[in-house]
């Protein structure tokens, strides 16, 4: 009997079940089967892969409420949040189906450079092989589809390792994939023991690793993997900037949606707010007023906005960051209240720019507000973090928007939206320690493919 | 002896020479030679075409002053203006050389749609054949290069018909093209009699017509041409909009450069100025002050900013439009002075939005100013013209810029620049009666090519 | 009461109904409504247009048998042929839905050329406005979807003019489009009188014309249209070439499918067969043997392969061409039998290369066979026609395939397939008198859009 | 005083000079300077970077003979080979200059997927930062330009670590780069001690590593680098396949050029020859006849075709592989002669498919011939190697070419050319242990850039 792990619901610690880790021998069999599956994928036409992914989208819609409930039980995300995630997962599956048909390469004229050879370079994009897809707990299904969808669309086979916390939803997802027509030798679910992770990442039949999660795990992967294609979507310490011509109504709503939803547990959450001095008080008061009305409680209830964080340990970590910020001189405009895995929406003021909460990633519902006079003042502060994922700015001033766009170390700057802006077909990913490579279905397909050129 | 035509310098009516029209028989021989030339072009590798165009760029630079002088003598453009044109022509030749190497197609997977055929579609872009390039008087060399460059880069052969006024500069240009390595059977210069134009446009060995000029000629071409690929860059009635947050210093400079340079004889000139009421006086005063200092005189002198318009007839036409606007209630802030082919820089206020000068294209140095309160007010006025080429807006407000971009019937909206914004590699062209098709070297190459697909 | 036209079933001349021509006043109202519709299209997001087109695809599938029966009654195409057409129309609607989401432009760096401006050129593709879509009788629904689909996907509105013969199927199609969610101000069906065609093509509220049909009509359109964007998919005189290493089994099957299906009434039909001398007898005997077993008769019967041509007049025209070829020295290997609108599958040998049947487009089930020794011999013969649509070659020899690809005046050369090769996403269109512009959903969307650039 | 290393000419062991390793402190200063340089690169417009690279191309041409001589002295490559390398380096510099202007992104419509936001995604490509470029000894200048050129064109700064053997030519190259206008804070040359390599690869101011070389080094890099973008162009065991319809004259010439030139020391050398049984004797005899006439000797002489391998150690390694193959049953058709660092062109027959010379990379002038009956027979043998770089096949049979293209694990299959086929603008790179990522200037620029999206 292999080792097991048990799961509880972060809201009420009710047991969610006990599961077995995947023994190494089984992992090796799965990889051998998936290597076999690469040949059957080669014989599966693009329109057939599109068909399977369209059926998967329909099944995700059909099982949407069942899956949303599972997500909420596993993660403590509110049921509203989980339903939005399922709508996004549906979109990502549709996008994967449609992008499966769009995989095209270039035809090149050899005679662009001497010597003339009169040849045509027929450049096609082919699948890398077997992709190890590793997903985090906070968006278990949407992030899984954003990996499995494009990986399968490109013709790869997939070893899917979800966050342990999401075993049940992952099992249901894989079941739906098989039901949609994905053969078992193209998709396998696994839950390796921590001790097996290094040799799994290093395994020669893992051709690429597509990982979303934290920096520590990313470092372990890249050290063990050898020269494989690594797609790493990591943390963020994203700023939300409100200029003095910004729409305060929209900005406060975005701050709340992009920081207190999912109890702040998003890589693209608005983790630091920079408010122009001319509108600071007005913004702060509106933010506190709206935030204080948010329902904190049972995530299964429709009117709950903030559920628990993933576990007590996470809550303690956030509490430490908040208390340390207060020690550094910050004052509490709202919150600084805790209850088990619950962290109440917290708004801090007068936060020192070098306080850890401003430099490190705080994975919970806490908003440090920073008052500033000029954009030049905050650019170095914003860039003074290991991360560089996304940023949001509320302003209509084109010059300000372009300056922030040029100067900030980010993958995306969303004007008049929060840093959590994401659509299925825009490139998604950051710089610095926020990772390498891009998601967004069309871009993910390219990342998980290589060029194969026929010169005729 | 075929008929002839004589040319005079619009500045001082000094004779520029007498030239022969190209007899129909010669035109037919030229087309037959150019048809032959299509085969030799097919055997010329892309890197060789790039080499020829790079040499042409070098020769344009070498002969730049000689050519600028010719342009000024032929058109009355100031020598400064002609030197800028030669720098742009150099850029366009370089861009054509480099884009000759960039001609690539797609490689498509037949199995994106049922039934699977396991085929690859190798899509290449091939030249249309012989292109009849017809250029206007105002930018005789730069517009010629923007047609000959991409046409040759794509592998076409070219029958080049310049504006009669530019015969000398066109002859020099063709000489440089031959010197650069273009075989005579790939480029021929012609000056057909007006009576031969219809049958030339209809000729079966003319595979496409790339025309810049007025609407009347465009209508004649499309009526006679039969179903040939037509690229028509026509007139414009471009607005320059100054919002109340616009940089007045930059806006007045742009208005002057984009309306009084080339004596206003540009398709993308700022032909109508829309100034927000809050900054109207400040803008008008600054504009009048700067405009009144412009030197009007001998276009060969370095300090001259405004030379004559192309001929007396053109001056009279502009005068009629100005006087009629005044009859419609307009007042003169500057100018309304005439001397032979000279129209002095003229600024009109209180112009009726339905006055002909606001609806038709005025091809001279006259600026009707229109005071407005809101963007919603001016959008229908701006769109109330047959043309739709480009527009410029001075504002930093993103919402305003996006609204104008969505609502105005134009091919390009330049933020914080004049409507004359153009670079070698941006698409250039308008909507409505401003024509069909796009220039900008990469886009022109595509327009003058067709897809040829090999299915293997 | 406006004039009317009556239709009969080409198979048995049974009446199909009497219909009214669209009066000019109604046409003008329709164009005014469609101009209005352009604004509502502007407010319809791409994903909504995709949704409508996906619903249309579903409705086409649901009504497939009903529509196939209508097509067969109107055109005499066999019910098998009509069912294939409906499957292709379904694919084309799906492709249009998916390509609606793929409409993207370029973002350009102004500083690629001096002088640096630090600007970004945001190039988007916008709909041309109202497209007049004119379709032929032979593929009434699939060709209609290949025009209406991409036109609507791009955000245009459509005035749809079917072949008179297809009024009933066109009315059903438009009904399904409305049912799918296309508002009436985005799609209107019309049947103008012949006398109104010129002024309809010239109408200022028709922004582009997307026509499939014959050369005569194309000439009339381009003469009347003024400078509008013209997409003209015209005739073809496509060759099918069988080299001595060709797969004779596959080649004879392709010849029959690409020439005797739809009673040869396809623009991409294999209208001329070029058979290498080494395999001529073997190929001819196999072709005659297979062709003689084809069932000619009631197009509504499942086992019928060849139905009547569209009408008696068409049958007479084909008969004249065949008889004239025989006069020129051709001998009959099969057929040369006629019965009302029926032309029996006819195979001719020893056809003179200059016989009209080899130079003009023969729109019926007749195959002239031409024996040849070398590829060099047949290239000039193949190119010796006004048309240049597609070609097919049965050979595995890459050098031969590439030589034919370089030398033949065609838009597509399909290796080891007939000239009728077509998929939804490959570019489709020819050169010379086969027309200008490209279909294939992604390409058609580009043709029916223009670039609109925002420079920030 | 830091440690030093001395170099000798592999031909005659004459001393080439003694050089100092770069101390760690200097490396850190260089990286700090290059980080600074990233800001100045940001302010350098694309056309300016293009200008610098064009000047570099001109300087490479001007110093071509001087550089070719240095390369020959350092590597033992023949002077002919080195001159070809300099011509390719010139092309690569020109391509880098031109591709600097071609860096463009996409403009995306947010409304392709619900919910509509009316936003435009302006996707631009930005430089990764500082690239550590590590080059091998065999093509010291062309491979360096294929890294420095696109890295600089994309706006990166570069720490350049050449093969120790190529210190002199690298110093000259860097000097020419500075002369061309590259500021010192954008390009630095270094020669770190072996012991410093791991911490250099791990250094946080190295943002990406672009390496060409062997598998061992690649493994060390990926273990040390942490999650950085890795571009690894590694070894190959490329097959040259001659079918029974192949052009034996061209195939033997390609075999010699792609295996005996550079004394076989190319990653894309034809390291295994597979000859169809029907033409085996004819091919072998022609190959032996031609190979026996090759001049082996002083690489500085124009008529020398084969110079020494890089050093005695390398010669011994190749000798071991040859002798072991003979032990495994192989017979010698030519060569198996050695003299110092010289390995005489050697042709082996009856080589066992599992002999190490067929499975491992043999970096010297030895050709194992393998006789085969069918393509199905050799595909598993060819794929039975850790590598998957390129392949060449001499055949005109399209079916064979397509089957090999689909089945072989390679990045490129060149029909009727050797596996060494390479042009500046085709994607270059392999699969499996041949590395990750693609070179070819346009592709390398993309690899060394990331998307930065502005959502407006």
Short mmCIF file of C-alpha atoms in Angstrom, two decimals, chain A residues 134 194 197-198 201 211-225 230 232-236 317 360-361 386-387 433-435, chain D residues 223 226-227:
data_model
loop_
_atom_site.label_atom_id
_atom_site.label_comp_id
_atom_site.label_asym_id
_atom_site.label_seq_id
_atom_site.Cartn_x
_atom_site.Cartn_y
_atom_site.Cartn_z
CA UNK A 134 1.74 21.01 -12.71
CA UNK A 194 7.46 14.87 -2.81
CA UNK A 197 9.46 15.01 -7.84
CA UNK A 198 13.13 15.53 -8.74
CA UNK A 201 11.23 16.27 -13.56
CA UNK A 211 4.30 24.69 -14.17
CA UNK A 212 2.28 27.32 -12.32
CA UNK A 213 3.24 27.88 -8.68
CA UNK A 214 5.88 29.32 -6.43
CA UNK A 215 9.53 30.24 -6.91
CA UNK A 216 10.92 27.53 -4.63
CA UNK A 217 9.31 24.75 -6.63
CA UNK A 218 10.42 26.44 -9.88
CA UNK A 219 14.02 26.45 -8.71
CA UNK A 220 13.79 22.76 -7.79
CA UNK A 221 12.30 21.94 -11.20
CA UNK A 222 14.93 23.81 -13.20
CA UNK A 223 17.76 22.30 -11.15
CA UNK A 224 16.46 18.74 -11.71
CA UNK A 225 14.93 18.96 -15.20
CA UNK A 230 10.39 24.94 -19.08
CA UNK A 232 7.05 28.59 -15.50
CA UNK A 233 4.15 30.91 -14.49
CA UNK A 234 5.18 32.00 -11.01
CA UNK A 235 4.28 34.56 -8.41
CA UNK A 236 3.61 38.25 -8.73
CA UNK A 317 1.91 33.78 7.20
CA UNK A 360 7.45 39.95 -1.07
CA UNK A 361 4.28 38.26 -2.42
CA UNK A 386 11.78 40.00 -7.53
CA UNK A 387 8.52 39.67 -9.43
CA UNK A 433 11.01 35.86 -11.01
CA UNK A 434 7.47 35.79 -12.31
CA UNK A 435 8.71 33.09 -14.68
CA UNK D 223 21.50 22.43 -13.58
CA UNK D 226 17.89 28.32 -12.28
CA UNK D 227 14.80 29.19 -14.27
#
